[in-house]
mmCIF file of C-alpha atoms in Angstrom:
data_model
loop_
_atom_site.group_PDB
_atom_site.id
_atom_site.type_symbol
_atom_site.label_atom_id
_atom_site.label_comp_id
_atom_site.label_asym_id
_atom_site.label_seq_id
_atom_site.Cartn_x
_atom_site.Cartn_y
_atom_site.Cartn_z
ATOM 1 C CA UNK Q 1 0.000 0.000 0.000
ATOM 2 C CA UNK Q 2 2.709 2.044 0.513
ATOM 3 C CA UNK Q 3 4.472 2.003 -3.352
ATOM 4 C CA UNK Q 4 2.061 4.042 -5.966
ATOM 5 C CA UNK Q 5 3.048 2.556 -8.835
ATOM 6 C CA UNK Q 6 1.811 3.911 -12.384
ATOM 7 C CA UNK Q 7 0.158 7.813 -12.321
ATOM 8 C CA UNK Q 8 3.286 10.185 -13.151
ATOM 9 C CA UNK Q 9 0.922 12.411 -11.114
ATOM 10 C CA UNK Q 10 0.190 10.968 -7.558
ATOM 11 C CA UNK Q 11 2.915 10.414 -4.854
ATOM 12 C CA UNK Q 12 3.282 9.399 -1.376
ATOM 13 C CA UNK Q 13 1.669 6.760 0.590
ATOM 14 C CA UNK Q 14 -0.197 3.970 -1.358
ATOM 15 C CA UNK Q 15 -2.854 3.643 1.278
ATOM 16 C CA UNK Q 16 -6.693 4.355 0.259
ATOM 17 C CA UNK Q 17 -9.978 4.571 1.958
ATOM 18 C CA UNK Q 18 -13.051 5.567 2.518
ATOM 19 C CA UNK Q 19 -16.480 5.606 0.411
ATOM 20 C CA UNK Q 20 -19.258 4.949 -1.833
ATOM 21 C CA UNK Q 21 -17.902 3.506 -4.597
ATOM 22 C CA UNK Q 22 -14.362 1.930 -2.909
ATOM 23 C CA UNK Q 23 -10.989 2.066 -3.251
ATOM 24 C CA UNK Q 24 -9.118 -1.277 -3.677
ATOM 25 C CA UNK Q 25 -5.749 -2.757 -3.536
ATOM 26 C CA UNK Q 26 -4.499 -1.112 -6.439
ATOM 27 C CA UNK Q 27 -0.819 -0.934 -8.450
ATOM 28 C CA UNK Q 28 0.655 -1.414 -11.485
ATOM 29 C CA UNK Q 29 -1.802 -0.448 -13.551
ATOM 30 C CA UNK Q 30 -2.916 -3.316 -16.467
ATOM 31 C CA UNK Q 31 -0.421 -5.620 -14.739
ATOM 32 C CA UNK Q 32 -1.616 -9.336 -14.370
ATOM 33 C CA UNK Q 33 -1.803 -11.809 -11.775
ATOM 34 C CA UNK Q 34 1.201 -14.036 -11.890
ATOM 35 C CA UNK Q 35 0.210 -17.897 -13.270
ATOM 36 C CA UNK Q 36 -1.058 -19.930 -10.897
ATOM 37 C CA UNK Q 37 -3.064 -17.440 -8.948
ATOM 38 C CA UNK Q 38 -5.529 -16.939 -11.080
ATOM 39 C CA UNK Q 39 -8.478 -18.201 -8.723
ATOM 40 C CA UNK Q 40 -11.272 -16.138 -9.099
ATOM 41 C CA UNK Q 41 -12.874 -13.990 -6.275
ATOM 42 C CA UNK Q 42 -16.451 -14.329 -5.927
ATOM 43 C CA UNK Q 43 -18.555 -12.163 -7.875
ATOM 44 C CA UNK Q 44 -21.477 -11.743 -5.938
ATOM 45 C CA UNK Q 45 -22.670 -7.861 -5.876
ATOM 46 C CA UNK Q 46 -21.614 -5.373 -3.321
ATOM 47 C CA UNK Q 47 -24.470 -6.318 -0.932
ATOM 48 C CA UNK Q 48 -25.896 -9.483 -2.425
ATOM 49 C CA UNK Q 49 -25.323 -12.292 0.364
ATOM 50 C CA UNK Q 50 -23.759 -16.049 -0.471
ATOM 51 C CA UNK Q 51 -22.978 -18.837 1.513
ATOM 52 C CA UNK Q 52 -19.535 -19.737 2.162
ATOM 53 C CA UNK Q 53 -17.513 -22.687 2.735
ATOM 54 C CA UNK Q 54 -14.518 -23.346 3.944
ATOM 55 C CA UNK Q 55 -12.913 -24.519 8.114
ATOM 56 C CA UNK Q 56 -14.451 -21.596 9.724
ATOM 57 C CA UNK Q 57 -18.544 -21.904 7.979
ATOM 58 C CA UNK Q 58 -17.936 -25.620 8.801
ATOM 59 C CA UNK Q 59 -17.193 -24.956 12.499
ATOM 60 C CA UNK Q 60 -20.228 -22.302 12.863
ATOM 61 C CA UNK Q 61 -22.687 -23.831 11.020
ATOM 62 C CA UNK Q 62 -24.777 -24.553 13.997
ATOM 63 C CA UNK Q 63 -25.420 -20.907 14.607
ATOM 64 C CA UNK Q 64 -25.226 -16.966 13.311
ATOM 65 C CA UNK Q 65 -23.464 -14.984 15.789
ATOM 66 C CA UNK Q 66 -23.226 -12.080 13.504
ATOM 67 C CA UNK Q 67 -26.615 -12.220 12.437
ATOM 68 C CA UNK Q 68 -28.001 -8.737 11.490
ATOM 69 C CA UNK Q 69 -24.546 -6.605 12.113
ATOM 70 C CA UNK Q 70 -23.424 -4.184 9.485
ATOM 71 C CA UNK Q 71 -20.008 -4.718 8.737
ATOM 72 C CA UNK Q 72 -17.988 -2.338 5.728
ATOM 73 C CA UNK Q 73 -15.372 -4.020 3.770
ATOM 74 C CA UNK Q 74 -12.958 -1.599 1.805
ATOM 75 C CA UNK Q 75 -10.990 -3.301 -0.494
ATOM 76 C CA UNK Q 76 -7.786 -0.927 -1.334
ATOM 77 C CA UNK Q 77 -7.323 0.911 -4.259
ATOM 78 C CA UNK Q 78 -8.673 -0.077 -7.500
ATOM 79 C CA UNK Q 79 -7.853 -1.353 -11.056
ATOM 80 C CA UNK Q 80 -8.238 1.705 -13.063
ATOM 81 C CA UNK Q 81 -6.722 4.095 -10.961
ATOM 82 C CA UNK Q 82 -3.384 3.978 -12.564
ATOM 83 C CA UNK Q 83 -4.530 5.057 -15.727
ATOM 84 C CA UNK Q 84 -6.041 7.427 -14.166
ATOM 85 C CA UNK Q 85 -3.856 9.736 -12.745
ATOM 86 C CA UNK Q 86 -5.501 13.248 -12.804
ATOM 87 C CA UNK Q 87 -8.500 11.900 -11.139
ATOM 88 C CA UNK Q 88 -6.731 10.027 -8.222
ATOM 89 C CA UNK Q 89 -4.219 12.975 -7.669
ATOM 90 C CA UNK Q 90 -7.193 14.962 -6.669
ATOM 91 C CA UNK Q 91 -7.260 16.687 -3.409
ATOM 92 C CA UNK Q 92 -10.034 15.914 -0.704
ATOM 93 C CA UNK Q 93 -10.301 17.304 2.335
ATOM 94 C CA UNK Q 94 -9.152 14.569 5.157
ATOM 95 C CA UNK Q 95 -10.741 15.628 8.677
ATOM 96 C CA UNK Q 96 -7.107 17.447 9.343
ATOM 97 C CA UNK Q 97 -5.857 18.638 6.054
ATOM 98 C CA UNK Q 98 -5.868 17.179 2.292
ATOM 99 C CA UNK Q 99 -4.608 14.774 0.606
ATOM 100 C CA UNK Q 100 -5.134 12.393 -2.671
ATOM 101 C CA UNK Q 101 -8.573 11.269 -3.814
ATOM 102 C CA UNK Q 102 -6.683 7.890 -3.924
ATOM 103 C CA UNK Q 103 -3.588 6.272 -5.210
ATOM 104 C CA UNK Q 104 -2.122 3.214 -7.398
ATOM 105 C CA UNK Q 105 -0.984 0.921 -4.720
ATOM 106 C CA UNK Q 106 2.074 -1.470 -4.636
ATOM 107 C CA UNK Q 107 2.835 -5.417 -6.285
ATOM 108 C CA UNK Q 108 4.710 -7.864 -5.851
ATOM 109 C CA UNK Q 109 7.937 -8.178 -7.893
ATOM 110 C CA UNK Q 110 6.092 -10.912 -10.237
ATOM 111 C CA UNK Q 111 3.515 -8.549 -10.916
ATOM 112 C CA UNK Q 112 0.192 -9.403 -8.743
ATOM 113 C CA UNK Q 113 -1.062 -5.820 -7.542
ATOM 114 C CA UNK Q 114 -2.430 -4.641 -4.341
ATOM 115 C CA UNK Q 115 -5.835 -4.004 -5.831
ATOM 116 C CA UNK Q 116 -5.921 -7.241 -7.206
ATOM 117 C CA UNK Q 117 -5.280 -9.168 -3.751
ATOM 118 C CA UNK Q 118 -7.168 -6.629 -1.898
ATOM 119 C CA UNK Q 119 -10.515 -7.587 -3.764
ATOM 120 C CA UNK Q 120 -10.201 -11.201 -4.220
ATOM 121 C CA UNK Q 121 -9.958 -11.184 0.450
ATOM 122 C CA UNK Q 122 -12.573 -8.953 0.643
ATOM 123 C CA UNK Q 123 -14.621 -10.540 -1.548
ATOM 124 C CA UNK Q 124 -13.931 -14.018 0.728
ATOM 125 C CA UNK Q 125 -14.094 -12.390 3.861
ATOM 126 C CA UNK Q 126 -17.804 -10.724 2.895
ATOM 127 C CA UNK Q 127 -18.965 -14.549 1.918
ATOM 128 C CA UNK Q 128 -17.970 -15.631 4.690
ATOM 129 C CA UNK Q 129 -19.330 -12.723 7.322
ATOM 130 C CA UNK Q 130 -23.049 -13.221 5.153
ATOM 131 C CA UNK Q 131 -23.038 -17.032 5.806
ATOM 132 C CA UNK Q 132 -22.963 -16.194 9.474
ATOM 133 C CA UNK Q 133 -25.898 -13.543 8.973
ATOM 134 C CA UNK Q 134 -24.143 -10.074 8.681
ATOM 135 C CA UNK Q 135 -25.134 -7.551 6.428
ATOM 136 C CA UNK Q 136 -22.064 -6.775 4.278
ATOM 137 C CA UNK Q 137 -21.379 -3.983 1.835
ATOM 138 C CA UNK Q 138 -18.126 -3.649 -0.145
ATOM 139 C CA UNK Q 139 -16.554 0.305 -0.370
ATOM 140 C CA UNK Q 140 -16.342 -0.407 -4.548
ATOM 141 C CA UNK Q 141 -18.132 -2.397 -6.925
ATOM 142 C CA UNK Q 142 -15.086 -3.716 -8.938
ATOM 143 C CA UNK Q 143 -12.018 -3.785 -9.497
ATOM 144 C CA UNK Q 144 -11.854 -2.449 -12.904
ATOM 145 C CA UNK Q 145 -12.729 1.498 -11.882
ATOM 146 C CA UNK Q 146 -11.605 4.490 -10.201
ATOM 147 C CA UNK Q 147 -11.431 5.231 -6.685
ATOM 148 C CA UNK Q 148 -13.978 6.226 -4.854
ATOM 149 C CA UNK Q 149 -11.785 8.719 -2.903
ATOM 150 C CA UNK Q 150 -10.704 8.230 0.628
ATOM 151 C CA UNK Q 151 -13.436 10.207 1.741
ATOM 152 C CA UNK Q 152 -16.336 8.759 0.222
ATOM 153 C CA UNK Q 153 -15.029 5.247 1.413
ATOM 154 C CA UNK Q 154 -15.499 6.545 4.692
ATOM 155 C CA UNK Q 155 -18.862 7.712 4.267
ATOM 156 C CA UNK Q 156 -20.122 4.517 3.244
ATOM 157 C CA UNK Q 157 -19.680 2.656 6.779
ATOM 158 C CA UNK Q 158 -21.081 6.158 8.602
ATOM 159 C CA UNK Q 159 -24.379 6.583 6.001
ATOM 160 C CA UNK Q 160 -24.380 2.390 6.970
ATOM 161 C CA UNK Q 161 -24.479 2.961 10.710
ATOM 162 C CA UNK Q 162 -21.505 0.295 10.472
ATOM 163 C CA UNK Q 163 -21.130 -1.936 13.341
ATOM 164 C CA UNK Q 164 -17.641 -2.426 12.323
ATOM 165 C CA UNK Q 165 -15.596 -1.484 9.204
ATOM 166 C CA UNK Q 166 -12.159 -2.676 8.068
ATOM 167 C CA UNK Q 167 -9.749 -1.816 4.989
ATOM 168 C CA UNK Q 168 -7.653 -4.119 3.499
ATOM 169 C CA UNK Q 169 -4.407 -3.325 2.416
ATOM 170 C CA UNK Q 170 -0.903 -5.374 1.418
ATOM 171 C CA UNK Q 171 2.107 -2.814 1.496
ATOM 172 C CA UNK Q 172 4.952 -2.081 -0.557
ATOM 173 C CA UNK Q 173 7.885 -1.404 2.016
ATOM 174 C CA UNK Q 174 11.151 -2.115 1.917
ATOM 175 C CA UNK Q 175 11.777 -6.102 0.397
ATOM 176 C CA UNK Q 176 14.204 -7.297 3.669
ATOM 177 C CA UNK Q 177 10.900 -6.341 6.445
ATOM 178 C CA UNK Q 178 7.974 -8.625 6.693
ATOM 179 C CA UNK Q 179 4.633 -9.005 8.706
ATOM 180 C CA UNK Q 180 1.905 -7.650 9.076
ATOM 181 C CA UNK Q 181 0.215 -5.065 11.020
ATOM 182 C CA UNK Q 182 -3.457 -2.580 12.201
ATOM 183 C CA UNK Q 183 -3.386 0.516 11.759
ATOM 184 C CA UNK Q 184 -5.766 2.269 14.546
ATOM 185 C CA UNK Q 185 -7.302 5.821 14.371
ATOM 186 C CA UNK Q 186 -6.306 8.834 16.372
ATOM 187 C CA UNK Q 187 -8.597 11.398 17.387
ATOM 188 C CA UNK Q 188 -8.887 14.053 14.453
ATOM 189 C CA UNK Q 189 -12.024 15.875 15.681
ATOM 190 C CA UNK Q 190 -14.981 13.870 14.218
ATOM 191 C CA UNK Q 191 -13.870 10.618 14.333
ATOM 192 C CA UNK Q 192 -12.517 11.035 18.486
ATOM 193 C CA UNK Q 193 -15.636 8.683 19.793
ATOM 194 C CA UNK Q 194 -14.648 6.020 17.759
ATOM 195 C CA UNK Q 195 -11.088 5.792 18.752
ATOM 196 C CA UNK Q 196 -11.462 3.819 21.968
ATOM 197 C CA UNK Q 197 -14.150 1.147 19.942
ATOM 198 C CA UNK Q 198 -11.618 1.121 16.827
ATOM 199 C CA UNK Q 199 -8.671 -0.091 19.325
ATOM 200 C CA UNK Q 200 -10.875 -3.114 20.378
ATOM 201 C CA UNK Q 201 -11.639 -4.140 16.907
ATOM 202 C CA UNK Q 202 -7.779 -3.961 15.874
ATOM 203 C CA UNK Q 203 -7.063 -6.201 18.809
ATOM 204 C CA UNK Q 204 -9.405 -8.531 17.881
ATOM 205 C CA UNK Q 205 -8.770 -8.696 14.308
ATOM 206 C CA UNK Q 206 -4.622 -8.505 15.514
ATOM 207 C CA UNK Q 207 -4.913 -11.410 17.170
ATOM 208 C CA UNK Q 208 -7.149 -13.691 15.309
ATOM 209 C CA UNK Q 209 -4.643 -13.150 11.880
ATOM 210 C CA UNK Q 210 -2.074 -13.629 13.749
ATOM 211 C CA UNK Q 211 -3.087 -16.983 14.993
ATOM 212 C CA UNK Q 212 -5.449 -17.997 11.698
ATOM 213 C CA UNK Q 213 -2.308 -16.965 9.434
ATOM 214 C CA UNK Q 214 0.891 -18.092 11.148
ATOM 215 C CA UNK Q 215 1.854 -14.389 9.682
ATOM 216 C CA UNK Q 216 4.344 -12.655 11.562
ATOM 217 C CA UNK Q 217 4.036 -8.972 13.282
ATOM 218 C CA UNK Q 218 5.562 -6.570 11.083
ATOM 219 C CA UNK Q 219 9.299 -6.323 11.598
ATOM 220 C CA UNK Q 220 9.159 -2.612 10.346
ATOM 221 C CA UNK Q 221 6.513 -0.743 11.533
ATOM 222 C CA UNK Q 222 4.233 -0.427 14.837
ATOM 223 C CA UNK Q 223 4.317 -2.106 18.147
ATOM 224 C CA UNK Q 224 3.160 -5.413 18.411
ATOM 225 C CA UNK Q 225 1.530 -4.917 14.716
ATOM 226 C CA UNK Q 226 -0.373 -1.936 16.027
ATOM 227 C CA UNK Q 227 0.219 1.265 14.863
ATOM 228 C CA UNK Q 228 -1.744 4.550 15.394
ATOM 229 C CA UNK Q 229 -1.947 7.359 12.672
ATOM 230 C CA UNK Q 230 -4.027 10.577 11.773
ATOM 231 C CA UNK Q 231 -2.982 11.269 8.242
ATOM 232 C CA UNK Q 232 -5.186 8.514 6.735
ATOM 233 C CA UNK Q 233 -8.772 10.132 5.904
ATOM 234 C CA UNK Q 234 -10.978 6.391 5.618
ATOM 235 C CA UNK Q 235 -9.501 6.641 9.332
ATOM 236 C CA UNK Q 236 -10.046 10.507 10.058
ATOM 237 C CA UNK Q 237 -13.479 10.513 8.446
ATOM 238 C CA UNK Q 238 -15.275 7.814 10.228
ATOM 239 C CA UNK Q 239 -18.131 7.642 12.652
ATOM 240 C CA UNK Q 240 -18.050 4.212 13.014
ATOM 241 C CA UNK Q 241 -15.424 1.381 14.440
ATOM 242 C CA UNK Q 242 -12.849 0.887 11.950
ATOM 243 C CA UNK Q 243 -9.150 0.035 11.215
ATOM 244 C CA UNK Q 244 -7.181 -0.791 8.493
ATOM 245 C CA UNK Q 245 -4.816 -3.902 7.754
ATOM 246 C CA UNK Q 246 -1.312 -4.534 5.830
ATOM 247 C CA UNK Q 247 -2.072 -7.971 5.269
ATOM 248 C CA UNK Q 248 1.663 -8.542 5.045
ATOM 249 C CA UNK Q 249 4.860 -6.823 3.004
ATOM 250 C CA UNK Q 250 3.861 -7.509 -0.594
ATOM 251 C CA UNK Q 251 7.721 -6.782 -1.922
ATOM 252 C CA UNK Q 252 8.901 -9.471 0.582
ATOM 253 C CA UNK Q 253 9.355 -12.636 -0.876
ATOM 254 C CA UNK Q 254 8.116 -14.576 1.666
ATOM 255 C CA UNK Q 255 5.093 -12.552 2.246
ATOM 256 C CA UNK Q 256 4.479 -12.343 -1.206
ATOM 257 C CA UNK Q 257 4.198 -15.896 -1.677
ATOM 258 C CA UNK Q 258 1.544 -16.009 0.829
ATOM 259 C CA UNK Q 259 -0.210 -13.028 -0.717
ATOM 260 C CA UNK Q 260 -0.281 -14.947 -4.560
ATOM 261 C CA UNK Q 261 -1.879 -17.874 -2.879
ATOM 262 C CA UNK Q 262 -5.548 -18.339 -3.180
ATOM 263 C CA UNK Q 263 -5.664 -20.770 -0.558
ATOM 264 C CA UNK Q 264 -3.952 -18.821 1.620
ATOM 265 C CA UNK Q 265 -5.858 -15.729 0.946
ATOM 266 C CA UNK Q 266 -8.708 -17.654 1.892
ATOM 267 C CA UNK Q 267 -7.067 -18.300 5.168
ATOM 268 C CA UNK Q 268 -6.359 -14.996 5.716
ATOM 269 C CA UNK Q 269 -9.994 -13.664 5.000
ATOM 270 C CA UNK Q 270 -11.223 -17.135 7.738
ATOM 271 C CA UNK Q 271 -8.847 -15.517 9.767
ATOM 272 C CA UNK Q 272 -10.321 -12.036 9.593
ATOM 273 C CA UNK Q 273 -14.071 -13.660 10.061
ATOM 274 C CA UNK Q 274 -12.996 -14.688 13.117
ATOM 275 C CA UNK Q 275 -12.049 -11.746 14.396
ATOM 276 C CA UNK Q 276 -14.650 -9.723 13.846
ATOM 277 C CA UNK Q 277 -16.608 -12.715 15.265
ATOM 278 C CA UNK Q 278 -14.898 -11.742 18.658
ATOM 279 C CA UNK Q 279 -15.065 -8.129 18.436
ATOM 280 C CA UNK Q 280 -18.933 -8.323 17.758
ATOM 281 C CA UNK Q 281 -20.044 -11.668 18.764
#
């Protein structure tokens, strides 16, 4: 999330959030997924629910404990967004300043982009969270557009009344750190009552990756794979309970090679099921 690559015309950090539309894991532009990984997310609409399979529908079957919360999925970045560059670069206001409407997003060195991995999870984890009863809406539609902006991601989980809202994320640091890691909200102005709540649910979703994936804390960033920040506006500009999540380093080889694996990406979004399973259980 951190690497924009593609988009002469937007810089700085690759992460995106926030709205109506979504922004999703997003790079390199008409890049494809390496061979192999070519597994195809489901393709059910934004709010349409499905059953899911997999360990952790098989273990809950018996019961919904989710059943009728609102949960927000923002997948980062989006497909289009590197050819795209004057719209993206945009400037929207951020509860505390401005910055881009959204950005490209990072890849792994073979090629599979942020975007890419950030829709095929949240497109697992939403099956999943429906077969247990929650009501789920995705931040985009696709992952062919452009944006939404970081703002209007945002908007969607407060016009939603979200119970809980996460954004997914891989990021593009430097190859030799690995890991993942939350990133919690800090008190902006509007979003200062849902600090406290947001901390809970990156706990709980901290925890139950970590256990679910075998995936290390990040050996670059944050403190126990927490970190707390107030220049990210899908952060600033929410009412409700939410956090975002570097799934792991996607320039790391290691990390990368869990990152290109479908199976393992549906591990991580189990993972992330339970999780919010504990936070609103």
């Amino acid at each position: 999330m951190r690497i924009q690559r593609g988009g002469p015309a937007v810089a700085g950090l690759a992460l995106c959030l926030g709205a109506l539309v979504a922004c999703g894991g997003g790079s390199s532009g008409g890049k494809a997924s390496p061979a192999g990984d070519t597994a195809a997310p489901p393709t059910a609409g934004a709010t349409t629910g499905t059953s899911a399979g997999g360990p952790l529908a098989s273990k809950r079957s018996g019961g919904h404990p989710l059943a009728g919360k609102v949960v927000v999925i923002d997948p980062g970045h989006n497909g289009g967004n590197a050819s795209h560059p004057r719209e993206i670069a945009k400037q929207v206001y951020v509860g505390n300043g401005t910055k881009e409407c959204d950005t490209t997003g990072t890849d792994t060195v073979s090629g599979y982009s942020e975007h890419a991995f950030t829709w095929d999870v949240s497109n697992r984890l939403a099956k999943i969270l429906r077969s247990q009863g929650a009501k789920v809406t995705l931040t985009r539609k696709n992952d062919t557009g452009v944006g939404p902006c970081v703002n209007q991601r945002a908007a969607v989980g407060n016009d939603l009344h979200a119970d809980a809202a996460i954004s997914i994320h891989g990021d593009g640091a430097a190859a030799s750190g690995h890991g993942f890691h939350i990133i919690e909200p800090l008190a902006v102005g509007k979003n200062a009552k849902i600090v406290a709540p947001s901390a809970k649910l990156g706990t709980a979703l901290r925890d139950a990756y970590h256990s679910g994936t075998g995936i290390s804390y990040s050996t670059y960033l944050g403190t126990k794979a927490i970190d707390k920040r107030s220049d990210l506006g899908g952060l600033n500009m929410s009412t409700v309970p939410k956090v975002f999540i570097e799934c792991g380093n996607m320039r790391n080889k290691g990390d990368a090679a869990k990152m290109t694996s479908a199976s393992f990406r549906q591990r991580m979004a189990e993972s992330l099921a339970k999780g919010f399973d504990d936070y609103l259980g």
